[in-house]
Tab-separated table of C-alpha atoms in Angstrom:
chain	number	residue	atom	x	y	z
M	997	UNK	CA	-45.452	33.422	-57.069
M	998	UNK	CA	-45.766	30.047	-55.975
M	999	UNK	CA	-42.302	28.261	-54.833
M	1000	UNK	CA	-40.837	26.961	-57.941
M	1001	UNK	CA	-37.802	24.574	-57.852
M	1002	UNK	CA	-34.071	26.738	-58.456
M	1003	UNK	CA	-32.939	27.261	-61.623
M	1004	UNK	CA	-30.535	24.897	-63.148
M	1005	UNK	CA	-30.852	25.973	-66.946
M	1006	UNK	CA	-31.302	29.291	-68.624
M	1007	UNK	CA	-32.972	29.934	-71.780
M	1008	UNK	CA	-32.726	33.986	-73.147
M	1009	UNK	CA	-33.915	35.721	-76.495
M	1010	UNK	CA	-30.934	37.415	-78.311
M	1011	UNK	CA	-31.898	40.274	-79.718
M	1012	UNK	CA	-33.796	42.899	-77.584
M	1013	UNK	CA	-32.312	41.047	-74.272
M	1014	UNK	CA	-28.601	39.919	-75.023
M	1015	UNK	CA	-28.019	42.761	-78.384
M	1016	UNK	CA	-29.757	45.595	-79.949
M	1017	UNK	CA	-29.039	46.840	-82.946
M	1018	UNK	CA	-25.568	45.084	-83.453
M	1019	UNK	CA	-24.537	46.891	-79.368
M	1020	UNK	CA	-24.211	44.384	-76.563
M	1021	UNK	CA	-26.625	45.318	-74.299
M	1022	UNK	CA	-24.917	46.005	-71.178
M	1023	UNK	CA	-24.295	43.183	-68.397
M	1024	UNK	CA	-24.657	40.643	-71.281
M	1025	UNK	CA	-20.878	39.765	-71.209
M	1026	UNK	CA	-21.179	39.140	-67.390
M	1027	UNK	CA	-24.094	36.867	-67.571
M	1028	UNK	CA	-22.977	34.885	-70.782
M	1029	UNK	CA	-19.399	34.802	-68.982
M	1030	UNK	CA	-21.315	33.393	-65.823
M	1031	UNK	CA	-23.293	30.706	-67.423
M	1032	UNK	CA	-20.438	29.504	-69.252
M	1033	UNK	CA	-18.522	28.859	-65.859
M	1034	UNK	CA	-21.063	27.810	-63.632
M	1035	UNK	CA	-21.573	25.214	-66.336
M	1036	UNK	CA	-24.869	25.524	-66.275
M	1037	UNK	CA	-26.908	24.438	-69.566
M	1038	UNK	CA	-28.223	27.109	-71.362
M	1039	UNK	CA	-29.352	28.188	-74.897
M	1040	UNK	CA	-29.563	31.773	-76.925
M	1041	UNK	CA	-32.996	31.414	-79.115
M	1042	UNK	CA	-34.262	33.576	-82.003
M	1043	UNK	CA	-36.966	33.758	-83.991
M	1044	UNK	CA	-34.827	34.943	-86.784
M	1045	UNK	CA	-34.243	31.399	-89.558
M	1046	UNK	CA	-31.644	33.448	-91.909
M	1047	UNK	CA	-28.481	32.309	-90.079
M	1048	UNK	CA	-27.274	29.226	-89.205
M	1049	UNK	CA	-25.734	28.946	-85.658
M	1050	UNK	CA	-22.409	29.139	-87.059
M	1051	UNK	CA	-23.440	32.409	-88.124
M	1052	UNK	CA	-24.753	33.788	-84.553
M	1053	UNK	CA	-21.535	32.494	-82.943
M	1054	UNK	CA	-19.652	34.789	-85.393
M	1055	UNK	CA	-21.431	37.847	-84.899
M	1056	UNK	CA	-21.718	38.127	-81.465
M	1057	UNK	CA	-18.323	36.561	-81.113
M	1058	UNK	CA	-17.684	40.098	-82.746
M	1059	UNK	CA	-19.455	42.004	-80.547
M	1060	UNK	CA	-17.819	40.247	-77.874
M	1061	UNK	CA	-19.922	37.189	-76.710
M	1062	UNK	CA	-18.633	34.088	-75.968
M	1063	UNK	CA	-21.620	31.733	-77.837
M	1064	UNK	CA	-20.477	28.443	-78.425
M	1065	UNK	CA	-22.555	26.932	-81.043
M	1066	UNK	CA	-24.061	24.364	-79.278
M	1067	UNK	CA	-25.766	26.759	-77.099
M	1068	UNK	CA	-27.456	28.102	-79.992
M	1069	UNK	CA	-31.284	27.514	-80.848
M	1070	UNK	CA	-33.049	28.722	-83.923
M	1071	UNK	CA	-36.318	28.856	-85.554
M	1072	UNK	CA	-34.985	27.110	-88.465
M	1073	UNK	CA	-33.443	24.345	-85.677
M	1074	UNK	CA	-37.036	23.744	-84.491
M	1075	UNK	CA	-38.578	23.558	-87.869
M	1076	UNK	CA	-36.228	21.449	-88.732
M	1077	UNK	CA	-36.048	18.910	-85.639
M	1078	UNK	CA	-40.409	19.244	-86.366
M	1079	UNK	CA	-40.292	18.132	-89.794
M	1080	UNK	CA	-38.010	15.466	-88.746
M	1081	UNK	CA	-40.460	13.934	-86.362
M	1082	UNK	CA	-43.197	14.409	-88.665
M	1083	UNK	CA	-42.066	12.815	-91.793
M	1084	UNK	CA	-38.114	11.659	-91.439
M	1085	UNK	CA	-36.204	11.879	-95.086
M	1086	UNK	CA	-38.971	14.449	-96.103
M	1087	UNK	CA	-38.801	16.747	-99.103
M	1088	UNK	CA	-39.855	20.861	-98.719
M	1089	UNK	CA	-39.897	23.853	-101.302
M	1090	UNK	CA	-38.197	26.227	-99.171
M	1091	UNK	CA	-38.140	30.190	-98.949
M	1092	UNK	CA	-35.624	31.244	-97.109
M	1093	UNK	CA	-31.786	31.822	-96.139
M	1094	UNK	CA	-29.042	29.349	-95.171
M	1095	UNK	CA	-30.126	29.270	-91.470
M	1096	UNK	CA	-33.392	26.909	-93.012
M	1097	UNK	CA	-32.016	25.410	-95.812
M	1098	UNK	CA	-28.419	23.882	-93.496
M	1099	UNK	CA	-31.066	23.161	-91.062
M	1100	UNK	CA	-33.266	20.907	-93.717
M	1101	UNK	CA	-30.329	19.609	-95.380
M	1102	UNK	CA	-28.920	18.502	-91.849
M	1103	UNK	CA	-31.757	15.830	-91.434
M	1104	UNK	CA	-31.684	14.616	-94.806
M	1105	UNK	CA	-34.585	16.938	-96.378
M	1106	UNK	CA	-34.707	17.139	-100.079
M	1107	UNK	CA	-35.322	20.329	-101.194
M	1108	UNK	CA	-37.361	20.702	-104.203
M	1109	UNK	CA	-40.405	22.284	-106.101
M	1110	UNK	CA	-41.842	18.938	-107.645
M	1111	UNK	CA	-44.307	17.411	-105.516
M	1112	UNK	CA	-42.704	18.248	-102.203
M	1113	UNK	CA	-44.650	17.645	-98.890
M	1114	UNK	CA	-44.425	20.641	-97.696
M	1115	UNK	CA	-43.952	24.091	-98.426
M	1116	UNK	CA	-41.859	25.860	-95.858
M	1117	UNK	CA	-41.535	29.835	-95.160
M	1118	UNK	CA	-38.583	31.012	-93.034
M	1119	UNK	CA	-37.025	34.976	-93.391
M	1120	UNK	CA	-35.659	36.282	-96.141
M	1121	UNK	CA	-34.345	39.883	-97.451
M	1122	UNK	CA	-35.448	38.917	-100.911
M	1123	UNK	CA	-38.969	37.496	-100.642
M	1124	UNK	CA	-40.273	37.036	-104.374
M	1125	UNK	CA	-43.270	37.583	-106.563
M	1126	UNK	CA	-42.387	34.267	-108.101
M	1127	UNK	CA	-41.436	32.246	-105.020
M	1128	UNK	CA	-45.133	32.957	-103.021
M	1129	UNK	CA	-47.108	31.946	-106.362
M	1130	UNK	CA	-45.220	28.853	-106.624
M	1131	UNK	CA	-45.524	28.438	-102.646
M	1132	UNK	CA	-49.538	29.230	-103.199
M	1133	UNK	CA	-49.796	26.671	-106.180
M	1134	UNK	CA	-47.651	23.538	-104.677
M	1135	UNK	CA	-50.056	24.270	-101.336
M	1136	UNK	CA	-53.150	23.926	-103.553
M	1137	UNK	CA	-51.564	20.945	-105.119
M	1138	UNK	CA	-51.282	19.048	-101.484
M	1139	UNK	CA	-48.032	20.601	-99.504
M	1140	UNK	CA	-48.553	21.239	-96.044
M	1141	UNK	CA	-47.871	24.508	-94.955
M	1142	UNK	CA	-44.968	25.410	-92.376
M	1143	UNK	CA	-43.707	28.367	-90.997
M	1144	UNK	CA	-40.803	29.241	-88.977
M	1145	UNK	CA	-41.892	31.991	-87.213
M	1146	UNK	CA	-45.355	34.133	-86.846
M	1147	UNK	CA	-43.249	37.850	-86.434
M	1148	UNK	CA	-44.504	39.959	-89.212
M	1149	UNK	CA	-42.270	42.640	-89.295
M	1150	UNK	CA	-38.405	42.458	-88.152
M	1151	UNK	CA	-35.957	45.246	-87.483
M	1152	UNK	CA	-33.309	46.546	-90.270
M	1153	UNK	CA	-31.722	50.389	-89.527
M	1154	UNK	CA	-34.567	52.072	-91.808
M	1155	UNK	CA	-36.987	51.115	-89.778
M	1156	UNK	CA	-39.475	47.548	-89.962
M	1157	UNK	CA	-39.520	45.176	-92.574
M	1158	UNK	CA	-41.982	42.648	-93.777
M	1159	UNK	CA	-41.170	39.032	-92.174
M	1160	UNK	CA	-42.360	35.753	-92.070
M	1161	UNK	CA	-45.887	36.160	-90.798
M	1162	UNK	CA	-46.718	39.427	-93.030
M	1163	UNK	CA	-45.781	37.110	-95.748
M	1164	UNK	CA	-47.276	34.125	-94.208
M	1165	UNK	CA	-50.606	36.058	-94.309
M	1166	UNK	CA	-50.516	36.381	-97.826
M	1167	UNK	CA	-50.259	33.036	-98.910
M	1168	UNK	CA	-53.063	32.311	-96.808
M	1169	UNK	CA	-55.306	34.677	-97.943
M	1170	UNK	CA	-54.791	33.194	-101.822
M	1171	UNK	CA	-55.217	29.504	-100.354
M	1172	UNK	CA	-57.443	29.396	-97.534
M	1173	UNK	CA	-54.465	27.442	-95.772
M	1174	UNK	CA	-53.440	28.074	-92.070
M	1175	UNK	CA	-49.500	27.624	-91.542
M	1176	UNK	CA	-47.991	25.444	-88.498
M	1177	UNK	CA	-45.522	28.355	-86.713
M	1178	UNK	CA	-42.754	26.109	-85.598
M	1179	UNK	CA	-40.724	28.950	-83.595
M	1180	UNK	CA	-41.962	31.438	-80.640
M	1181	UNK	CA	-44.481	31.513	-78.915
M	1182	UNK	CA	-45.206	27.676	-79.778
M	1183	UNK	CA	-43.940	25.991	-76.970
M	1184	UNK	CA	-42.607	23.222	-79.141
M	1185	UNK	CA	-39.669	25.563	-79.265
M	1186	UNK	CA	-38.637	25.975	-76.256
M	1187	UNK	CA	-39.176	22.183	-75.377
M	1188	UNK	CA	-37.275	21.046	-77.877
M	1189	UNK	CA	-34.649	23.435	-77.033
M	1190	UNK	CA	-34.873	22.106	-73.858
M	1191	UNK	CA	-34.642	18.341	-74.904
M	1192	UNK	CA	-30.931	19.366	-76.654
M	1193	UNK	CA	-29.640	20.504	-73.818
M	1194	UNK	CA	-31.388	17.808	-71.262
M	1195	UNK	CA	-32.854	20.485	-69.575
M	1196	UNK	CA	-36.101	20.242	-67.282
M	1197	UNK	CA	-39.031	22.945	-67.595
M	1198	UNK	CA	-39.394	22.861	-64.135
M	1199	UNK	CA	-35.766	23.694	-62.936
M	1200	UNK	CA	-35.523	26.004	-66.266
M	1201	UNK	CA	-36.473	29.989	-66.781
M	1202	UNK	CA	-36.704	31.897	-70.234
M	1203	UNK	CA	-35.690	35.282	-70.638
M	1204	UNK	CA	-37.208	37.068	-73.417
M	1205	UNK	CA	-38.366	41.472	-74.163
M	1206	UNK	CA	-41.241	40.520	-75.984
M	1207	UNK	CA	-44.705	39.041	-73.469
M	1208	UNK	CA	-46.329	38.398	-77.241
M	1209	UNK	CA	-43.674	35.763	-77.993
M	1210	UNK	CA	-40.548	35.170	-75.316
M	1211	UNK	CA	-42.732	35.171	-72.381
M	1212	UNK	CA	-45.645	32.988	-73.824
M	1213	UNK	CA	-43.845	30.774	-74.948
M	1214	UNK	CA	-41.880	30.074	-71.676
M	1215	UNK	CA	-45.227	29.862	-69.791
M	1216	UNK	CA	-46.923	27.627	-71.916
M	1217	UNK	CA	-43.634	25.506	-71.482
M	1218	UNK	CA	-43.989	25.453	-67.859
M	1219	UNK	CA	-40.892	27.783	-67.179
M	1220	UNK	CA	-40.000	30.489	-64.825
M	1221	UNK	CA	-40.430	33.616	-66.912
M	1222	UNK	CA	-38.551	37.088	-67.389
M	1223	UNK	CA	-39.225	40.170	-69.003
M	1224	UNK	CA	-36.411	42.814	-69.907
M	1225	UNK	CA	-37.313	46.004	-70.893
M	1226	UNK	CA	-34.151	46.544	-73.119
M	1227	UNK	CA	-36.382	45.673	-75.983
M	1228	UNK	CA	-39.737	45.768	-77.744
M	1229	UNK	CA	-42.315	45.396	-74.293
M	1230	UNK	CA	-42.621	48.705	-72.316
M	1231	UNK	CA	-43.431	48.450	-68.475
M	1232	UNK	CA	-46.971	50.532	-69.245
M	1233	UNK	CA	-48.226	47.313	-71.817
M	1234	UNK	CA	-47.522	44.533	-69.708
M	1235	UNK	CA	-50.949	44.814	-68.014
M	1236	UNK	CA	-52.644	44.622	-71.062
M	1237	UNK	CA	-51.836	41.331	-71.437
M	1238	UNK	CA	-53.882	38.147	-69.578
M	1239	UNK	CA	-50.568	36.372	-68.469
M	1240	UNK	CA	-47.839	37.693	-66.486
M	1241	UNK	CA	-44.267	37.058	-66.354
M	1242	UNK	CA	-42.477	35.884	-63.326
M	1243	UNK	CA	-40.443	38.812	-63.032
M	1244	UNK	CA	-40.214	41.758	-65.073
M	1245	UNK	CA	-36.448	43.955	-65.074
M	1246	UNK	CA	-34.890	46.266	-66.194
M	1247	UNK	CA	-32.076	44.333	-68.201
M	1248	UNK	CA	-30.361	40.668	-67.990
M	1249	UNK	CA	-27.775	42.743	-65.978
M	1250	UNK	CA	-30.145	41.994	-63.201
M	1251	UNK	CA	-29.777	38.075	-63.314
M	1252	UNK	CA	-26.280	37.661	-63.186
M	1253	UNK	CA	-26.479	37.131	-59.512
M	1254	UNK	CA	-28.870	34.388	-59.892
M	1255	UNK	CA	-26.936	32.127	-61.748
C-alpha cells in the first residue's frame, strides 16, 4: 500500500461493524470509548433513513455505546444536506420515516404532494400501494427523483426485507426515471460527512463489512479503507471484486490500537 498520511479521523458503518442484530459486536465499546478520548473526530454512518440521530444515540446508548449525536451521520442527513445545495427552501413528497422527514424539515423543506420538486424515497416498514403511484405520477408530472439509499433488501429477525432500492426499482420501471442515491457507496456521503466534522480524506479511514457499499464508497472518497468480517462480506468474496480494501480484519476489535 502506498504510504498514506496517519489517521486523524475515523469514519465506521454501524451495523455489521459496530452492532448486529441489536448485540454489540465485541471490542466496539473499547474503540468507541477510545475515539471519544483521544478526541479524535469521528462519525457512525448508516444507510438506514428511518431514525433520526437522536434515535441511534438512544439505541445504542442501550446497548451500551457512548454515541453522542453529533457523531452521527445518516442517509437521510446526506439527502438532506444534497437537496439543500441543490435547491435551498425546496419542497419534496416524501416516503419515509422520521429519520427523512426531521432531516427535510431541518433545512426548511416543505413537504407536500402538490407540485413538489422532487419526489424523495428513504426506508420505510410500511411502503404503500398508494404512496409509489402517487410517487410514479408526480415524477411523470416533473419531480426529480431522489433516493436515500440503493440497498434493496435490509435485515429484520425473519429474515430480508424489501428496502429502498427494491422499491426504487419499481418506480423506475413504471417511469423510465433513474433515481440520484444520495447515501453509500456515493461518495457524496462520506464527503459530506467529512465536511461536518472538518475532517480531511487524506488523514481519514472508513470502516465498513460491506466492499459493495462501505468500502466503495471510502475509496472513491480518497480514504484509507477497512473491511470487517463481522458482517455481510465473507473473506472468500472479496476477490471477486475489482477494488480492494486497505486492510481487511477480523472485527473493529482490531483497530483499537490504532487510534
Amino acid at each position: 500500500m502506498a504510504d498514506r498520511k496517519p489517521i486523524e479521523s475515523w469514519l465506521t458503518d454501524m451495523d455489521g461493524v459496530l452492532i448486529h442484530e441489536g448485540v454489540p459486536i465485541p471490542g466496539a465499546d473499547a474503540f468507541i470509548k477510545k475515539l471519544r478520548e483521544s478526541g479524535r473526530p469521528f462519525l457512525v454512518l448508516t444507510n438506514n433513513s428511518i431514525y433520526t440521530p437522536r434515535d441511534l444515540h438512544a439505541r445504542l446508548r442501550r446497548m451500551g455505546l457512548e454515541v453522542p449525536i453529533e457523531n452521527i451521520w445518516t442517509s437521510a442527513l446526506a439527502t438532506a444536506k444534497f437537496l439543500d445545495d441543490q435547491r435551498p427552501n425546496g419542497s419534496a413528497y416524501v416516503i419515509g420515516e422520521a429519520g427523512l422527514t426531521t432531516a427535510l424539515h431541518d433545512i426548511g423543506y416543505i413537504l407536500t404532494d402538490h407540485e413538489p420538486d422532487y419526489v424523495v424515497l428513504g426506508e420505510t416498514r410500511t411502503y404503500s400501494f398508494e404512496a409509489m403511484t402517487k410517487a410514479v405520477r408526480l415524477i411523470n408530472d416533473g419531480a426529480r427523483f431522489i433516493c436515500t439509499n440503493p440497498d434493496e433488501t435490509g435485515p429484520s429477525a425473519e429474515g430480508p426485507l424489501p428496502a429502498t432500492g427494491a422499491v426504487a426499482a419499481l418506480i423506475t420501471k413504471a417511469t423510465g426515471k433513474q433515481p440520484y442515491f444520495a447515501g453509500k457507496p456515493n461518495p457524496l456521503m462520506m464527503r459530506t460527512g467529512l465536511n461536518t466534522i472538518g475532517a480531511h480524506s487524506e488523514s481519514s479511514a472508513m470502516i465498513g463489512d460491506r466492499m459493495d457499499t462501505d468500502v466503495l464508497a471510502g475509496i472513491e472518497a480518497g480514504m484509507q479503507t477497512f473491511l470487517v468480517l463481522t458482517g455481510l462480506t465473507r473473506p472468500e468474496q472479496v476477490e471477486n471484486f475489482p477494488y480492494r480494501p486497505s486492510q481487511v480484519l477480523d472485527s473493529i476489535a482490531d483497530l483499537v490500537d490504532l487510534i
